[in-house]
Short mmCIF file of C-alpha atoms in Angstrom, two decimals:
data_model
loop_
_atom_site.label_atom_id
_atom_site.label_comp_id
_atom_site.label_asym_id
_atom_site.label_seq_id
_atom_site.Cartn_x
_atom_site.Cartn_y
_atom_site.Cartn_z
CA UNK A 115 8.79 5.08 6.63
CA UNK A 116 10.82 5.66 9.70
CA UNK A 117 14.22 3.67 10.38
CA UNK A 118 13.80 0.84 12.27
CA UNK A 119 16.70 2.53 14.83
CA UNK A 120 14.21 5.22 15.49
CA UNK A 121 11.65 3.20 17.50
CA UNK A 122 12.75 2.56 21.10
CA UNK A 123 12.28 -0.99 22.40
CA UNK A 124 9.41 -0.72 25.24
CA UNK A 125 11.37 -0.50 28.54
CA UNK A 126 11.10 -4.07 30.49
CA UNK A 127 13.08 -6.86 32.08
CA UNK A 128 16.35 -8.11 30.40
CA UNK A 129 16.43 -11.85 28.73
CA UNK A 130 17.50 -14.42 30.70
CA UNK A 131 21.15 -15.41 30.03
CA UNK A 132 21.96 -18.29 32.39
CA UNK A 133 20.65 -21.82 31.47
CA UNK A 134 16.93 -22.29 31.89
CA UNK A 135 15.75 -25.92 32.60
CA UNK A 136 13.23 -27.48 30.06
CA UNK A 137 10.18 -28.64 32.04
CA UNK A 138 8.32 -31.57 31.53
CA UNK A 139 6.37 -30.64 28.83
CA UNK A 140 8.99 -28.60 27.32
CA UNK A 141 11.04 -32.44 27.26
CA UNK A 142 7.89 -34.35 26.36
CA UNK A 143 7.79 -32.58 22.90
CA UNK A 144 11.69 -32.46 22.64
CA UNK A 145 11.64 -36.56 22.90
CA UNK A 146 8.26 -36.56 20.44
CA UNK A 147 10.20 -35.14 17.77
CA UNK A 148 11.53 -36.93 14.98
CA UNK A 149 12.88 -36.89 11.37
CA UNK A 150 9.21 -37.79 9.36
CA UNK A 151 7.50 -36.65 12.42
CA UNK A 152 8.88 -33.00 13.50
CA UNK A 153 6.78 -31.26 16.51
CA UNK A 154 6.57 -28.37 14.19
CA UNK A 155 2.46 -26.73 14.51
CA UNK A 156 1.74 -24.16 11.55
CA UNK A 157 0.35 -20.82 11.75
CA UNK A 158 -0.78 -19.38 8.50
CA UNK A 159 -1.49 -15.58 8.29
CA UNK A 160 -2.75 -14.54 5.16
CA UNK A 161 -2.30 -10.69 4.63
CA UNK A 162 -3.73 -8.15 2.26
CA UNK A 163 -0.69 -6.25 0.97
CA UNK A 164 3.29 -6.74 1.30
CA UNK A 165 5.46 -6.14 4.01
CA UNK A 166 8.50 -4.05 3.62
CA UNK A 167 11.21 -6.46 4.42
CA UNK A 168 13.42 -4.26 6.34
CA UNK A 169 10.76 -3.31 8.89
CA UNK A 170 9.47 -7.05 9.58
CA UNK A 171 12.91 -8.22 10.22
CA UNK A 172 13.26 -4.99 12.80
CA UNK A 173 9.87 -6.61 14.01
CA UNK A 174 10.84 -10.08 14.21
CA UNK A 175 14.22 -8.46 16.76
CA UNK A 176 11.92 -7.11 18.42
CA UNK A 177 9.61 -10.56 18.98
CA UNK A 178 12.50 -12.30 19.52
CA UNK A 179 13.90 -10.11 22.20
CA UNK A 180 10.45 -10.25 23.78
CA UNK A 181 9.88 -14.02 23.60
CA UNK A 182 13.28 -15.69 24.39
CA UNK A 183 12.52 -19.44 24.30
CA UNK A 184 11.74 -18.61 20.56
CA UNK A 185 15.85 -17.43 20.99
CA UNK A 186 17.28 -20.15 22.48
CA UNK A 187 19.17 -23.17 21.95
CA UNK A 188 18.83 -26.48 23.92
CA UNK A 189 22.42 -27.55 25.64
CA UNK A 190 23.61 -29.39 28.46
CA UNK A 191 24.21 -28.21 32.09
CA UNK A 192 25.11 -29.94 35.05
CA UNK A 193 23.23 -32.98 33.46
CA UNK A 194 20.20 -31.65 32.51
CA UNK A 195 18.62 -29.78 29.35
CA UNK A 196 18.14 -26.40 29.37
CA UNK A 197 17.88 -23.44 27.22
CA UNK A 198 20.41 -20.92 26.59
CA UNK A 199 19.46 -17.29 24.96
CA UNK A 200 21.07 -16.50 21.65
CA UNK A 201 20.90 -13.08 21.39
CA UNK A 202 22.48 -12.45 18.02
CA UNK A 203 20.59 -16.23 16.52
CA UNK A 204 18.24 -15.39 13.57
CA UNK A 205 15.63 -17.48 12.07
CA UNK A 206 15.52 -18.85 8.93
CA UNK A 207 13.24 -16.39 6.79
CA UNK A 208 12.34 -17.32 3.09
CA UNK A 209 10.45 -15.20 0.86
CA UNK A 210 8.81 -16.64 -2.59
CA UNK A 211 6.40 -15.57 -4.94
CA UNK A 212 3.66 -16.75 -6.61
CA UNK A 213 2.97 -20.46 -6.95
CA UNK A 214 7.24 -21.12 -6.39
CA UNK A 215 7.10 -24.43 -4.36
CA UNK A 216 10.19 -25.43 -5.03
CA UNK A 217 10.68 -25.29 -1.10
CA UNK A 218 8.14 -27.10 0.02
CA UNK A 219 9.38 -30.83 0.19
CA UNK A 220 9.14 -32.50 3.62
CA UNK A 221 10.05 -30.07 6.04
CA UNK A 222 13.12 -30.78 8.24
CA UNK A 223 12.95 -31.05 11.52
CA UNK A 224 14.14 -28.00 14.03
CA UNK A 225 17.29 -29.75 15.83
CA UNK A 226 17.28 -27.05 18.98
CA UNK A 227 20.78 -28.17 19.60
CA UNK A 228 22.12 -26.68 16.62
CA UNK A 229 19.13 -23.78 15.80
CA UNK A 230 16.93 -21.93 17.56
CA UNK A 231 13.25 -23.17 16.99
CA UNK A 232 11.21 -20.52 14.65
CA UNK A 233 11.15 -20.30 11.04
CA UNK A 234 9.01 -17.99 8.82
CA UNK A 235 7.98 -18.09 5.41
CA UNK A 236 6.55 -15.25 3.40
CA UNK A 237 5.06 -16.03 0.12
CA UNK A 238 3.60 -13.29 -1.89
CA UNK A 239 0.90 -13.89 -4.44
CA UNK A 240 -1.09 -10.98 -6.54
CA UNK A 241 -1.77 -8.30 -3.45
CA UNK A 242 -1.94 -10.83 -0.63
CA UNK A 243 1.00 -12.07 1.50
CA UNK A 244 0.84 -15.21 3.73
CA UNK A 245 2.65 -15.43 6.66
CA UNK A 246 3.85 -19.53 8.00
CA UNK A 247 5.10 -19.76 11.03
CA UNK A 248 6.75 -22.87 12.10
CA UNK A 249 8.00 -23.03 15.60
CA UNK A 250 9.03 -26.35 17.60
CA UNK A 251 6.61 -27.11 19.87
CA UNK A 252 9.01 -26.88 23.04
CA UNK A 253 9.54 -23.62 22.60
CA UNK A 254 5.69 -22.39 22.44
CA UNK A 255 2.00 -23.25 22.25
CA UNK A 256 -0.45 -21.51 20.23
CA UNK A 257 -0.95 -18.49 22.57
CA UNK A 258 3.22 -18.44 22.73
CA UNK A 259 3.18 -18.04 19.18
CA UNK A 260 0.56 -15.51 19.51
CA UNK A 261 2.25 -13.62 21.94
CA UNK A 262 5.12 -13.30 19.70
CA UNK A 263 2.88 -12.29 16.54
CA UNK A 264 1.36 -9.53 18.40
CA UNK A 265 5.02 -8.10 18.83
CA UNK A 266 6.07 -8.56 15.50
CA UNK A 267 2.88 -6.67 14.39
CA UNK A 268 2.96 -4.32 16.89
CA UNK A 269 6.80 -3.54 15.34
CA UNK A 270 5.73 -3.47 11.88
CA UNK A 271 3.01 -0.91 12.63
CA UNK A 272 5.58 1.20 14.51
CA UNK A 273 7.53 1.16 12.07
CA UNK A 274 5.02 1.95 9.00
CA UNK A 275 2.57 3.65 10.00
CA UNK A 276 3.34 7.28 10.65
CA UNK A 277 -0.20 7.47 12.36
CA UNK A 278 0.48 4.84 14.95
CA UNK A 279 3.43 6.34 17.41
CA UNK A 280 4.69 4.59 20.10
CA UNK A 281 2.16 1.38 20.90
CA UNK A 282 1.76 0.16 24.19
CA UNK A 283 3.17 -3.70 24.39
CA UNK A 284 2.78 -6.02 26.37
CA UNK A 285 4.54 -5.51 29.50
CA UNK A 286 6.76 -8.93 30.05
CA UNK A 287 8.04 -10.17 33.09
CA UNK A 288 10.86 -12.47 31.77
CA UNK A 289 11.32 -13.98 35.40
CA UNK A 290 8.50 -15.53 34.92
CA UNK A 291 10.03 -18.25 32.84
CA UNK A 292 11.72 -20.03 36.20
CA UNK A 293 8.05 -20.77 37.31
CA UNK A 294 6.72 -21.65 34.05
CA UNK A 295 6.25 -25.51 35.32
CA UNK A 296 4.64 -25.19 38.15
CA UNK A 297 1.20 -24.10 37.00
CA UNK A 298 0.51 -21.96 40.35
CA UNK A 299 -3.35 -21.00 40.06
CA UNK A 300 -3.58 -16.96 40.61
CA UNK A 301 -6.55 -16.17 41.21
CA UNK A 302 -8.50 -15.01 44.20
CA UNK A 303 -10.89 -16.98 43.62
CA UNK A 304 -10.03 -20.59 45.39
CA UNK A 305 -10.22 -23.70 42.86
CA UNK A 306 -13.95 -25.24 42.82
CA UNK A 307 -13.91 -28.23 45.34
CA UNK A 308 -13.80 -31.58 44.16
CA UNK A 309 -17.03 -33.80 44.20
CA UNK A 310 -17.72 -37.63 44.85
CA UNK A 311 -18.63 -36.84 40.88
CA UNK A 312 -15.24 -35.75 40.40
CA UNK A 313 -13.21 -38.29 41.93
CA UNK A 314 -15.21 -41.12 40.13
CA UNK A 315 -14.90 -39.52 36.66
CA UNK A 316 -10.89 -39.16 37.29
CA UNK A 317 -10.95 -42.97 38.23
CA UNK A 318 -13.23 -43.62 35.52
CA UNK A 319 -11.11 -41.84 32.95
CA UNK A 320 -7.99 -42.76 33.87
CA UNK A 321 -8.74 -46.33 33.70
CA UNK A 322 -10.52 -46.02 30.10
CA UNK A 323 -7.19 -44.60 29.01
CA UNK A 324 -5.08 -47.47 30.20
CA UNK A 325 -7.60 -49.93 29.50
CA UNK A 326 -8.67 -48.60 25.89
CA UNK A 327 -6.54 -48.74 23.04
CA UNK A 328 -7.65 -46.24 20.06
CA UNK A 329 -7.57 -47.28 16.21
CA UNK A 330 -5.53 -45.16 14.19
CA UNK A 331 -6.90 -42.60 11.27
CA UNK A 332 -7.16 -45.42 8.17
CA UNK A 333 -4.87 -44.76 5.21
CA UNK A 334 -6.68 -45.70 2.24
CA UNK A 335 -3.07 -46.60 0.29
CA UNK A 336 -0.03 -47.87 2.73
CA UNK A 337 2.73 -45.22 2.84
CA UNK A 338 2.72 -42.86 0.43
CA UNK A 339 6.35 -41.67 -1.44
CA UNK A 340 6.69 -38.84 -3.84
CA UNK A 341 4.67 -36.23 -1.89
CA UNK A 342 3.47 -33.25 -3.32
CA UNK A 343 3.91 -29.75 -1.43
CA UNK A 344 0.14 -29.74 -0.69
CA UNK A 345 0.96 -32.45 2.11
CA UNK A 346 4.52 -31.32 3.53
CA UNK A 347 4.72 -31.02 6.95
CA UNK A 348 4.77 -26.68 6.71
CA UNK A 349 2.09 -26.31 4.58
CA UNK A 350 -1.95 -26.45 5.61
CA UNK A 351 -5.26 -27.26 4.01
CA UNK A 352 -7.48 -24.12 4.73
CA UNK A 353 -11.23 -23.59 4.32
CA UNK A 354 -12.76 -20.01 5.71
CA UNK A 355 -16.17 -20.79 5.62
CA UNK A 356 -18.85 -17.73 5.01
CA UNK A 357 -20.66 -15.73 7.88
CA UNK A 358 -23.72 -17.42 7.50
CA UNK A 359 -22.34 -20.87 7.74
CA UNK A 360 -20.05 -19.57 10.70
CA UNK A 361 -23.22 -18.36 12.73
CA UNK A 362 -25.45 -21.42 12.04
CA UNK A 363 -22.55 -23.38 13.70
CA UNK A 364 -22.83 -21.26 16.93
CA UNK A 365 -26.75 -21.52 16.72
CA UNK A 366 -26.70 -25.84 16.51
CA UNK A 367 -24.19 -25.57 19.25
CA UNK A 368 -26.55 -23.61 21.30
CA UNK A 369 -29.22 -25.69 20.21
CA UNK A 370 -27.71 -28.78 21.98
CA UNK A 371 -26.62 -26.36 24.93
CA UNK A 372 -22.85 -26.96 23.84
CA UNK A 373 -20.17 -24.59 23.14
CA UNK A 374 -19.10 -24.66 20.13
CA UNK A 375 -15.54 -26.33 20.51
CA UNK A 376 -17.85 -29.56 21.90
CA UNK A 377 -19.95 -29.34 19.02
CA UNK A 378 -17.20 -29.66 16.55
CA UNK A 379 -15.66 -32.39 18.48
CA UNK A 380 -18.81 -34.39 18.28
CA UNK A 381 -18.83 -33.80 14.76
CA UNK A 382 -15.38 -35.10 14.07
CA UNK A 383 -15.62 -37.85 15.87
CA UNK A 384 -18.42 -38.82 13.49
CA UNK A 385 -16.54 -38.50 10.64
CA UNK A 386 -13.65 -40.03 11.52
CA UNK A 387 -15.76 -43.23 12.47
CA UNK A 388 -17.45 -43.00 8.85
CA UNK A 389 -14.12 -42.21 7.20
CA UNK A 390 -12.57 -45.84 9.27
CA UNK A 391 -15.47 -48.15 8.52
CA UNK A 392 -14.83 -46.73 5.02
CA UNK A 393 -11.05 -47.92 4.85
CA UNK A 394 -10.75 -50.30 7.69
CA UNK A 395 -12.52 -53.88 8.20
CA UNK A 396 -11.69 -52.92 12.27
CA UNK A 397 -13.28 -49.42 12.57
CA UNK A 398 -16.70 -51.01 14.09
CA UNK A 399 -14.75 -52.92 16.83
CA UNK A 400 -12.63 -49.75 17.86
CA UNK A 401 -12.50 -46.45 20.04
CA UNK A 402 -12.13 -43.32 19.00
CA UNK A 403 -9.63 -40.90 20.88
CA UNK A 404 -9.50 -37.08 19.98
CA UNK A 405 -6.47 -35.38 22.11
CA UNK A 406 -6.97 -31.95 23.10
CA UNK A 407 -4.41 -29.44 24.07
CA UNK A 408 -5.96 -27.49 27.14
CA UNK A 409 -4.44 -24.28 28.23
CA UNK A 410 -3.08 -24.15 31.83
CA UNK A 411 -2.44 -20.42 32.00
CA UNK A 412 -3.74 -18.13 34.55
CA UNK A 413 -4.24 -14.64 35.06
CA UNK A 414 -0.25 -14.05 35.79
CA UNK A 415 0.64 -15.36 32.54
CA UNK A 416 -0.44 -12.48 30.69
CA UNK A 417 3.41 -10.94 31.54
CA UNK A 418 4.96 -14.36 30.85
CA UNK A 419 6.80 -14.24 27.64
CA UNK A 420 5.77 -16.70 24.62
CA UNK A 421 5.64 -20.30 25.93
CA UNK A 422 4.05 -23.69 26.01
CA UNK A 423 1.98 -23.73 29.13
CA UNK A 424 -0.40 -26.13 27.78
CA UNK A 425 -0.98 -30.18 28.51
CA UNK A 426 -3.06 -32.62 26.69
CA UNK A 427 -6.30 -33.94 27.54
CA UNK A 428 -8.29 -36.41 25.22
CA UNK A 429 -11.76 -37.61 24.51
CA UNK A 430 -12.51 -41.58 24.05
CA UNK A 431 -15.68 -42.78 22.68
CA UNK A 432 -16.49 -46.46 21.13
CA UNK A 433 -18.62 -46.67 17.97
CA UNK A 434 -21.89 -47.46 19.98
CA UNK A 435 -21.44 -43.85 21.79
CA UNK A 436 -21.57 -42.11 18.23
CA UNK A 437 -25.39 -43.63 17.50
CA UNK A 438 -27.25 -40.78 19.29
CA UNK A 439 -25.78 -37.28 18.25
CA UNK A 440 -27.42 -35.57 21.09
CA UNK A 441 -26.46 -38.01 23.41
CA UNK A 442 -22.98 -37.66 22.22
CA UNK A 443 -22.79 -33.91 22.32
CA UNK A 444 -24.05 -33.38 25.94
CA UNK A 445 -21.56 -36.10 27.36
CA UNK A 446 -18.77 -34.68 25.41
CA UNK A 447 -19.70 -30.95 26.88
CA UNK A 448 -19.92 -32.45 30.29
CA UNK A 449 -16.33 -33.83 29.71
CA UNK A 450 -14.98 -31.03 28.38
CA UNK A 451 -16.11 -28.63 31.73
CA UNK A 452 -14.87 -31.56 33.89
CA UNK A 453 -11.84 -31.41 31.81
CA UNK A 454 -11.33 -27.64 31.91
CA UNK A 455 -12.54 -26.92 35.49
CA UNK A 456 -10.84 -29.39 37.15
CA UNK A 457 -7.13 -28.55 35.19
CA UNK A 458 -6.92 -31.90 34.02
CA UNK A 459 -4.48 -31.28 31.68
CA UNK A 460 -1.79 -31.46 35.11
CA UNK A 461 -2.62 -35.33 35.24
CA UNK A 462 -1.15 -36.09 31.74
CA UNK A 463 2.26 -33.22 32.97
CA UNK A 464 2.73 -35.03 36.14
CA UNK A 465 2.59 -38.69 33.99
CA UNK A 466 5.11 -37.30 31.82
CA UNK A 467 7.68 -36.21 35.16
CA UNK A 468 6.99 -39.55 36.23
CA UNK A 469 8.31 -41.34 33.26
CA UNK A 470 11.38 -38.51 33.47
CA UNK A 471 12.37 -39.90 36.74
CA UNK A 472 13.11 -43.11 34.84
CA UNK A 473 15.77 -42.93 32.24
CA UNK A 474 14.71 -44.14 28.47
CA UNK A 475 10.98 -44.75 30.13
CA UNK A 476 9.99 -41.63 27.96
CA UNK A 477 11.75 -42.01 24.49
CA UNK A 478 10.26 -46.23 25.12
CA UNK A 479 6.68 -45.62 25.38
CA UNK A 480 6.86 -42.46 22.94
CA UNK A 481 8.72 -45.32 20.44
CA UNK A 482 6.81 -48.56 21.06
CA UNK A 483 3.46 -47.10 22.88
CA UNK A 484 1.32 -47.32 19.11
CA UNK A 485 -1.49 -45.24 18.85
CA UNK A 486 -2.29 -42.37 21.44
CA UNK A 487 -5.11 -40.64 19.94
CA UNK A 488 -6.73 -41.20 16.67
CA UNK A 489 -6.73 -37.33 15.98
CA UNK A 490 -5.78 -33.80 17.47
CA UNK A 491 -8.02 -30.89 17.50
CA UNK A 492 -7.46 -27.36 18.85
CA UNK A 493 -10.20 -24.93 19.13
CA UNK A 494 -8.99 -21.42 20.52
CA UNK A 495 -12.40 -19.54 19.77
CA UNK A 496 -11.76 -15.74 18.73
CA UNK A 497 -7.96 -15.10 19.82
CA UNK A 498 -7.30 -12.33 17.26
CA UNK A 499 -9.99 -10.21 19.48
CA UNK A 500 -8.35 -10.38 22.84
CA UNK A 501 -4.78 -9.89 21.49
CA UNK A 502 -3.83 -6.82 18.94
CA UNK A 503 -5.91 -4.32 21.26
CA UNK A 504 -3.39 -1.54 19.94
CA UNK A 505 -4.21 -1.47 16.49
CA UNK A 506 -6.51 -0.32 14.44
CA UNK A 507 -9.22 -2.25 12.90
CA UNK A 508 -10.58 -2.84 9.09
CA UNK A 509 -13.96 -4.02 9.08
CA UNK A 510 -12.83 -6.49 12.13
CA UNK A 511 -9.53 -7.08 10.66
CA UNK A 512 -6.41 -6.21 12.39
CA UNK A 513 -4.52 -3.72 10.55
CA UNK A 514 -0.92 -3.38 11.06
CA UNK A 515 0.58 -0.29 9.08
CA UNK A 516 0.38 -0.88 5.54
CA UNK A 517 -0.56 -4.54 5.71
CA UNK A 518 -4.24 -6.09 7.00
CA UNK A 519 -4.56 -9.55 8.34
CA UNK A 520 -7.18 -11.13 6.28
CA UNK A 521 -7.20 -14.87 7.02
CA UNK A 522 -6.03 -16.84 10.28
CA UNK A 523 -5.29 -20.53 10.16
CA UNK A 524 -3.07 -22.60 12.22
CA UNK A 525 -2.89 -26.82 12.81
CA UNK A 526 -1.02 -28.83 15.78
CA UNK A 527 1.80 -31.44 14.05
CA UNK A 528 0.69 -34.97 13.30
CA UNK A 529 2.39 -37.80 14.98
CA UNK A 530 3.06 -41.39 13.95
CA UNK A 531 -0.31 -42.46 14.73
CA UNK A 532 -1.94 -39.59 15.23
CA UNK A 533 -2.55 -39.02 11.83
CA UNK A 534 -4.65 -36.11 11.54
CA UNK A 535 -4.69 -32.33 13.00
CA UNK A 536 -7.38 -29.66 12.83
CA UNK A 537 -6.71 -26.16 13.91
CA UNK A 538 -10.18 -24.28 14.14
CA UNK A 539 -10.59 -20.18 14.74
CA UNK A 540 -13.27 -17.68 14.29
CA UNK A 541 -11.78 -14.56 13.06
CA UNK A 542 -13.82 -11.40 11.96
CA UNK A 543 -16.99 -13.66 12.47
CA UNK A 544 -15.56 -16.36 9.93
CA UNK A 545 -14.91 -20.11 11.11
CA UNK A 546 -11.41 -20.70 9.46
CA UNK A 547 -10.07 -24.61 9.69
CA UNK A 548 -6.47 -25.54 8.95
CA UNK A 549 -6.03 -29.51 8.29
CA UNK A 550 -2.54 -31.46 8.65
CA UNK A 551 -2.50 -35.11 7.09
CA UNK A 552 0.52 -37.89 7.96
CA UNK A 553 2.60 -37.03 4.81
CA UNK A 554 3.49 -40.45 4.29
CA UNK A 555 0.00 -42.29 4.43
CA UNK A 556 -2.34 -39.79 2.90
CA UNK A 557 -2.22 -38.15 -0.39
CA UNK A 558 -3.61 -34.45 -1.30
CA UNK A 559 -6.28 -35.52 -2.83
CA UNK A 560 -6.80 -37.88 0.49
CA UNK A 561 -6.44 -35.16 2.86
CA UNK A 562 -9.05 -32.97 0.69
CA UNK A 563 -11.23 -35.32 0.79
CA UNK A 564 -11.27 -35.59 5.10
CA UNK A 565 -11.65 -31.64 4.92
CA UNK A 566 -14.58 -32.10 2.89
CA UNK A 567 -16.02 -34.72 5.29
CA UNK A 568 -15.13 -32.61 8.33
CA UNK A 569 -16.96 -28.98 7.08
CA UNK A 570 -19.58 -31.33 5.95
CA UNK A 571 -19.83 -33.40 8.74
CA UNK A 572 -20.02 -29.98 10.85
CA UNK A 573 -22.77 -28.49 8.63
CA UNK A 574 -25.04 -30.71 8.75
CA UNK A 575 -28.21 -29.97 9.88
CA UNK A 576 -27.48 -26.54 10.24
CA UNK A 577 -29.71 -24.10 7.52
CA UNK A 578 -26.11 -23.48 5.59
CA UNK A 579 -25.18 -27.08 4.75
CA UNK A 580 -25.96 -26.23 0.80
CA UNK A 581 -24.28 -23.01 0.66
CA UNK A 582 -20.55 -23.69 -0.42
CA UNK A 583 -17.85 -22.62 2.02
CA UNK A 584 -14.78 -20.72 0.27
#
């Protein structure tokens, strides 16, 4: 194995050292965070094999060089937060074995004012190794996090794999992080123009929002003590369900003319109704209210380092909407291409400055505001396939030097009453779902059973529904 001193870091601009000023978003999930309720999301990687530990931590420098928010600390400056590079900080990095969950009480939050916001776990059991990822939510999104995992492979693989020489990363344009709020559209294309349609669904959904309050996920028991490590905050409920089951998805989601991320937002509505009429006397008066982190990237940002340029964007049905399942799916698509072509995800970003502008507006409504959404689901399709385009492949599976990622999972954090969050992926053909439950309202065996009702609810009527997922 070669040193990791004998691998040049790929020539490209310097960190930023002066103090960077959070953006809105950046402060909307700083002020979201809390002790039982960290804005901690969870990526799972499971690997075949073992990494060597002294050539992942040379890849994790190397990520962390790469993607500096995931380096920095939040301080004060001239009144305002900002971030500040630390370019000797290290993450916390814990490696276990086997079924040791001694570690895996209630998961702390990230306090950026004292630690910089990453923190890995490696936990090796028989010839696999899986990889969590927590990383505050201020610092990156999913495709932040990604961005930093394709380093930190890209690393490894230098670093054990004789074969692989020097990769080609990523070129990174670390200037790009002073414009990382402004969400400038670059393309050549000009944005669609806005219809009569348009402006009457923004009116439309904008008063629904303020207008319609959404019931929270039930909790069959009150708050929960006592937790066990199936339902801290770090650790997911998975379920990779087989290649058939994967493709019948993609064929009912045709079959209604929806894409696929519609389909299983349709279908999780559905069961979150069932799952409320079964554990509230409410559920059939109430809305629904699925938020839905929407990426507000554009072409540029493939040289901007690992960040959160995403918003939110949600979905509102009542229980009378949910009667006709076609009906449901085709106005849910229609939403969803109003949602995405139209960047809504800036409305919710420019709310959020709005509030800033008023001090103690933010931390009030984010306090005292009760339920925002009754759920949060992020579908990001087949990411692995448009990232790790260096490395070599196993069957589909991304192969970094002497390890192969096998399994891909990842979940958003739950809130206070947003009490569930579903991660979805398709990775080497395979659907995989990771599932977050409020650890204080919902046992393990409670949050099991929603994961059952979920795949199930997803399955059915599709020509798979009997064969088991695993």
């Amino acid at each position: 194995m070669s040193s990791p001193t004998e691998t040049a870091a790929p020539a490209e601009s310097p960190p930023i050292t002066e103090p960077l000023p959070l953006v809105a978003f950046e402060r909307y999930m700083l002020a979201d965070d809390s002790a039982d309720y960290p804005m901690l999301p969870v990526t799972e990687l499971v690997f075949e094999g073992h990494f060597n530990r002294a050539a992942f931590e040379s890849a994790v420098e190397r990520g962390l060089a790469r993607n500096t928010l995931l380096r920095s600390r939040v301080v004060d400056h001239r009144g305002k937060p900002c971030w500040l590079y630390q370019p000797s900080a290290w993450p916390q990095i814990e490696w276990t074995k086997d079924c040791d969950d001694t570690n895996d009480s209630i998961t702390p939050p990230i306090d950026l004012r004292q630690e910089i916001g990453l923190r890995l776990h490696l936990r090796e059991h028989g010839n696999q190794t899986s990889l969590l990822i927590q990383n505050h939510h201020a610092c990156a999104d999913g495709d932040g996090v990604a961005q930093f995992v394709e380093d930190l492979l890209y690393g490894y693989a230098e670093l054990t794999d004789p074969n692989a020489g020097s990769l080609k990363f990523r070129k990174l344009d670390q200037s790009r992080l002073h414009g990382r709020g402004a969400f400038v559209r670059e393309s050549s294309a000009p944005p669609p123009p806005r219809t009569w349609r348009d402006h009457w669904r923004s009116t439309r959904d904008s008063l629904r929002f303020v207008t319609t309050r959404p019931v929270a996920l039930a909790s069959p028991h009150g708050r929960v003590r006592g937790q066990s490590a199936a339902l801290s905050h770090r650790h997911l409920l998975t379920r990779r369900l087989s290649t058939d089951q994967s493709t019948a998805i993609r064929q009912a989601a045709l079959a209604h003319g929806v894409q696929v991320n519609d389909y299983v937002l349709g279908c999780l509505m559905m069961t979150l109704a069932r799952w409320n009429e079964q554990h509230s006397s409410l559920a059939r008066r109430s809305s629904l209210r699925i938020l839905m982190p929407t990426n507000l990237r554009s072409r540029g940002d493939l040289r901007t380092p690992g960040v959160n340029l995403s918003s939110f964007a949600f979905v509102t049905r009542t229980a009378a909407d949910l009667a006709d399942r076609a009906a449901l799916l085709q106005g849910i698509a229609a939403e969803t291409q109003y949602i995405q072509r139209n960047r809504v995800g800036l409305e919710f970003i420019n709310s959020v400055g709005l509030l800033l502008a008023i001090p103690g507006a933010l931390p009030a409504i984010l306090k005292h505001g009760g339920c925002v959404a009754t759920a949060v689901l992020s579908y990001i399709g087949d990411h692995a396939r448009r990232i790790f385009k260096q490395l070599p492949r196993d069957n589909g599976r991304v192969v970094a030097g002497d390890v192969i990622m096998d399994q891909v999972y990842f979940s958003p954090p739950v809130r206070s009453q947003t009490r569930l969050a579903i991660g979805m992926t398709n990775y080497v053909g395979r659907m995989h779902l990771g599932l977050k439950c409020d650890p204080w309202l919902f046992t393990a065996h409670d949050a099991q059973r929603l994961l059952d009702a979920v795949v199930g609810q997803i399955l059915q009527g599709t020509e798979t529904s009997t064969i088991p997922a695993v």
